[in-house]
Amino acid sequence: MAALNEKKTCSQRMENFNRFVWNPDTGQLMGRTLINWVWISLYYVAFYIVMTGLFSLAIYSLMRTISPYTPDYQDRLKSPGVTLRPDVYGEGGLEIYYNVSDKNSWEKYVTTLHKFLSAYNTTAQHANINCTSEKYFFQKSFLGPNKTKHSCKFTSDMLENCSGLANSTFGFPEGKPCLIIKMNRIINFLPGNGTAPRVSCTAQHEDFSPLELQYYPINGTFNLHYFPYYGKKAQPTYSNPLVAVKFLNITRNTEVTVVCRVIGAGITADNPHDPYEGKVEFKMRIQD
């Protein structure tokens, strides 16, 4: 019994380990003969070759069946989101707060608008074409440069008094600021059911006097020839159409909540789970 409980010395353990790694009496390496190791290695090589082949075949089949231009499923994008520029967020969401006599308070908004509209100057839009139709711009073929589809130009001068060209401060120091509304892209989406969707901005609370506004382009519409959008690969130079809103009668030193909705068939603005679907809401306060 004492022999069974006798502890092996360190040298004995090392000797046993060395014998396990290589046993000269049986010719075994780590408990297996050389031919066994060869068969095991060949098995795993063949196994991983088959697995790699099956994985490659699955990826190849997937890539052959999906379109590089449009996603197979778009069930979460039935109605476009709407965004505002300048997009300055505060504790309560989007906020446009400034003092007409304090340049530092509104200069950041002007800088943001100029930076945003730089993608809409004539140089940036040189690859796009002039479109004059008031209808959807359907394209079945890839007739654009490098086998792409054409995109219609949208240049900042289309925003007229809110383009930043004639008035580089966008009306902020006068207390009549210009804000820009953009509708997000959805592939193959046809808004308006043949009628151009338009932007409509109102004060959220009825106790405020009606807002006096000017929209650019005229009537605040998104021309139909910018739709449908065919995706980034098909239309790499596509630019979202814009609508600018100039606020003319904001009551000074009073916070007003403004809701700008895009009105048109197929566009919803009452989704409680997505406050930016079909509309954008922001707070504005102009001080003097």
Tab-separated table of C-alpha atoms in Angstrom, residues 7-134:
chain	number	residue	atom	x	y	z
A	7	LYS	CA	5.253	9.985	-4.776
A	8	LYS	CA	7.391	10.075	-7.883
A	9	THR	CA	10.370	12.313	-7.956
A	10	CYS	CA	10.728	15.146	-10.439
A	11	SER	CA	13.293	13.205	-12.449
A	12	GLN	CA	10.955	10.204	-12.650
A	13	ARG	CA	8.148	12.406	-13.893
A	14	MET	CA	10.396	13.940	-16.543
A	15	GLU	CA	11.519	10.475	-17.596
A	16	ASN	CA	7.907	9.302	-17.945
A	17	PHE	CA	7.027	12.408	-19.937
A	18	ASN	CA	9.989	11.929	-22.261
A	19	ARG	CA	8.963	8.306	-22.725
A	20	PHE	CA	5.428	9.441	-23.590
A	21	VAL	CA	6.741	11.872	-26.190
A	22	TRP	CA	8.997	9.257	-27.732
A	23	ASN	CA	8.990	5.569	-26.811
A	24	PRO	CA	11.993	3.891	-28.466
A	25	ASP	CA	10.749	0.423	-27.493
A	26	THR	CA	7.448	0.692	-29.419
A	27	GLY	CA	8.413	3.469	-31.854
A	28	GLN	CA	5.438	5.588	-30.705
A	29	LEU	CA	5.326	9.367	-30.783
A	30	MET	CA	2.959	10.748	-28.136
A	31	GLY	CA	1.162	7.444	-27.858
A	32	ARG	CA	0.785	6.774	-31.579
A	33	THR	CA	2.887	5.151	-34.217
A	34	LEU	CA	4.117	7.135	-37.190
A	35	ILE	CA	1.630	5.515	-39.570
A	36	ASN	CA	-1.228	6.423	-37.188
A	37	TRP	CA	-0.132	10.062	-37.191
A	38	VAL	CA	0.022	10.027	-40.990
A	39	TRP	CA	-3.525	8.710	-41.256
A	40	ILE	CA	-4.850	11.214	-38.707
A	41	SER	CA	-3.119	14.108	-40.497
A	42	LEU	CA	-4.507	13.013	-43.855
A	43	TYR	CA	-7.985	12.755	-42.343
A	44	TYR	CA	-7.940	16.321	-40.995
A	45	VAL	CA	-6.420	17.702	-44.192
A	46	ALA	CA	-9.203	16.068	-46.214
A	47	PHE	CA	-11.819	17.208	-43.674
A	48	TYR	CA	-10.794	20.869	-43.833
A	49	ILE	CA	-10.486	20.767	-47.620
A	50	VAL	CA	-14.079	19.527	-47.849
A	51	MET	CA	-15.287	22.126	-45.308
A	52	THR	CA	-13.495	24.926	-47.148
A	53	GLY	CA	-14.987	23.756	-50.425
A	54	LEU	CA	-18.521	23.659	-49.008
A	55	PHE	CA	-18.116	27.115	-47.459
A	56	SER	CA	-16.752	28.530	-50.718
A	57	LEU	CA	-19.615	26.942	-52.660
A	58	ALA	CA	-22.159	28.463	-50.255
A	59	ILE	CA	-20.618	31.935	-50.584
A	60	TYR	CA	-20.435	31.598	-54.373
A	61	SER	CA	-24.083	30.532	-54.576
A	62	LEU	CA	-25.122	33.425	-52.331
A	63	MET	CA	-23.200	35.998	-54.350
A	64	ARG	CA	-24.703	34.657	-57.576
A	65	THR	CA	-28.254	35.000	-56.296
A	66	ILE	CA	-28.168	38.466	-54.682
A	67	SER	CA	-28.186	41.733	-56.577
A	68	PRO	CA	-25.190	44.048	-56.110
A	69	TYR	CA	-27.498	47.023	-56.670
A	70	THR	CA	-30.543	46.509	-54.463
A	71	PRO	CA	-31.131	44.737	-51.127
A	72	ASP	CA	-33.421	41.723	-51.131
A	73	TYR	CA	-35.437	42.963	-48.146
A	74	GLN	CA	-36.506	46.527	-47.326
A	75	ASP	CA	-39.401	45.931	-44.955
A	76	ARG	CA	-38.032	48.407	-42.387
A	77	LEU	CA	-37.762	51.251	-44.905
A	78	LYS	CA	-41.304	51.802	-46.087
A	79	SER	CA	-41.287	55.548	-45.465
A	80	PRO	CA	-38.257	57.860	-45.581
A	81	GLY	CA	-36.745	59.625	-42.622
A	82	VAL	CA	-36.436	63.402	-42.670
A	83	THR	CA	-33.432	65.378	-41.438
A	84	LEU	CA	-32.660	69.020	-40.756
A	85	ARG	CA	-29.653	71.182	-41.535
A	86	PRO	CA	-28.094	72.649	-39.490
A	87	ASP	CA	-28.377	69.577	-37.266
A	88	VAL	CA	-27.382	70.871	-33.834
A	89	TYR	CA	-28.580	68.677	-30.984
A	90	GLY	CA	-29.150	69.859	-27.427
A	91	GLU	CA	-30.600	68.219	-24.345
A	92	GLY	CA	-34.090	68.359	-25.820
A	93	GLY	CA	-33.242	67.201	-29.339
A	94	LEU	CA	-32.712	69.450	-32.338
A	95	GLU	CA	-32.370	73.046	-31.213
A	96	ILE	CA	-31.843	76.309	-33.084
A	97	TYR	CA	-31.101	78.842	-30.351
A	98	TYR	CA	-29.240	82.074	-31.034
A	99	ASN	CA	-29.043	85.821	-30.455
A	100	VAL	CA	-29.204	88.056	-33.515
A	101	SER	CA	-26.719	90.503	-31.977
A	102	ASP	CA	-24.215	87.796	-30.994
A	103	LYS	CA	-22.353	86.546	-34.054
A	104	ASN	CA	-20.770	83.681	-32.129
A	105	SER	CA	-24.211	82.269	-31.344
A	106	TRP	CA	-25.323	81.897	-34.968
A	107	GLU	CA	-22.044	81.594	-36.872
A	108	LYS	CA	-21.883	77.825	-36.217
A	109	TYR	CA	-25.216	77.377	-38.006
A	110	VAL	CA	-24.002	79.344	-41.014
A	111	THR	CA	-20.774	77.323	-41.162
A	112	THR	CA	-22.725	74.057	-41.009
A	113	LEU	CA	-24.982	75.127	-43.880
A	114	HIS	CA	-22.083	76.232	-46.084
A	115	LYS	CA	-20.280	72.945	-45.457
A	116	PHE	CA	-23.400	70.939	-46.222
A	117	LEU	CA	-24.170	72.844	-49.436
A	118	SER	CA	-20.599	72.484	-50.719
A	119	ALA	CA	-21.698	69.113	-52.141
A	120	TYR	CA	-24.285	70.991	-54.208
A	121	ASN	CA	-22.081	73.517	-55.981
A	122	THR	CA	-21.660	73.350	-59.756
A	123	THR	CA	-18.249	71.697	-59.486
A	124	ALA	CA	-19.515	68.906	-57.253
A	125	GLN	CA	-22.517	68.359	-59.543
A	126	HIS	CA	-20.620	68.338	-62.846
A	127	ALA	CA	-21.105	64.582	-63.362
A	128	ASN	CA	-24.890	64.842	-63.059
A	129	ILE	CA	-27.291	65.799	-65.819
A	130	ASN	CA	-29.870	68.562	-66.131
A	131	CYS	CA	-33.371	67.161	-65.751
A	132	THR	CA	-36.461	69.118	-66.740
A	133	SER	CA	-39.203	66.504	-66.606
A	134	GLU	CA	-41.785	66.644	-63.832
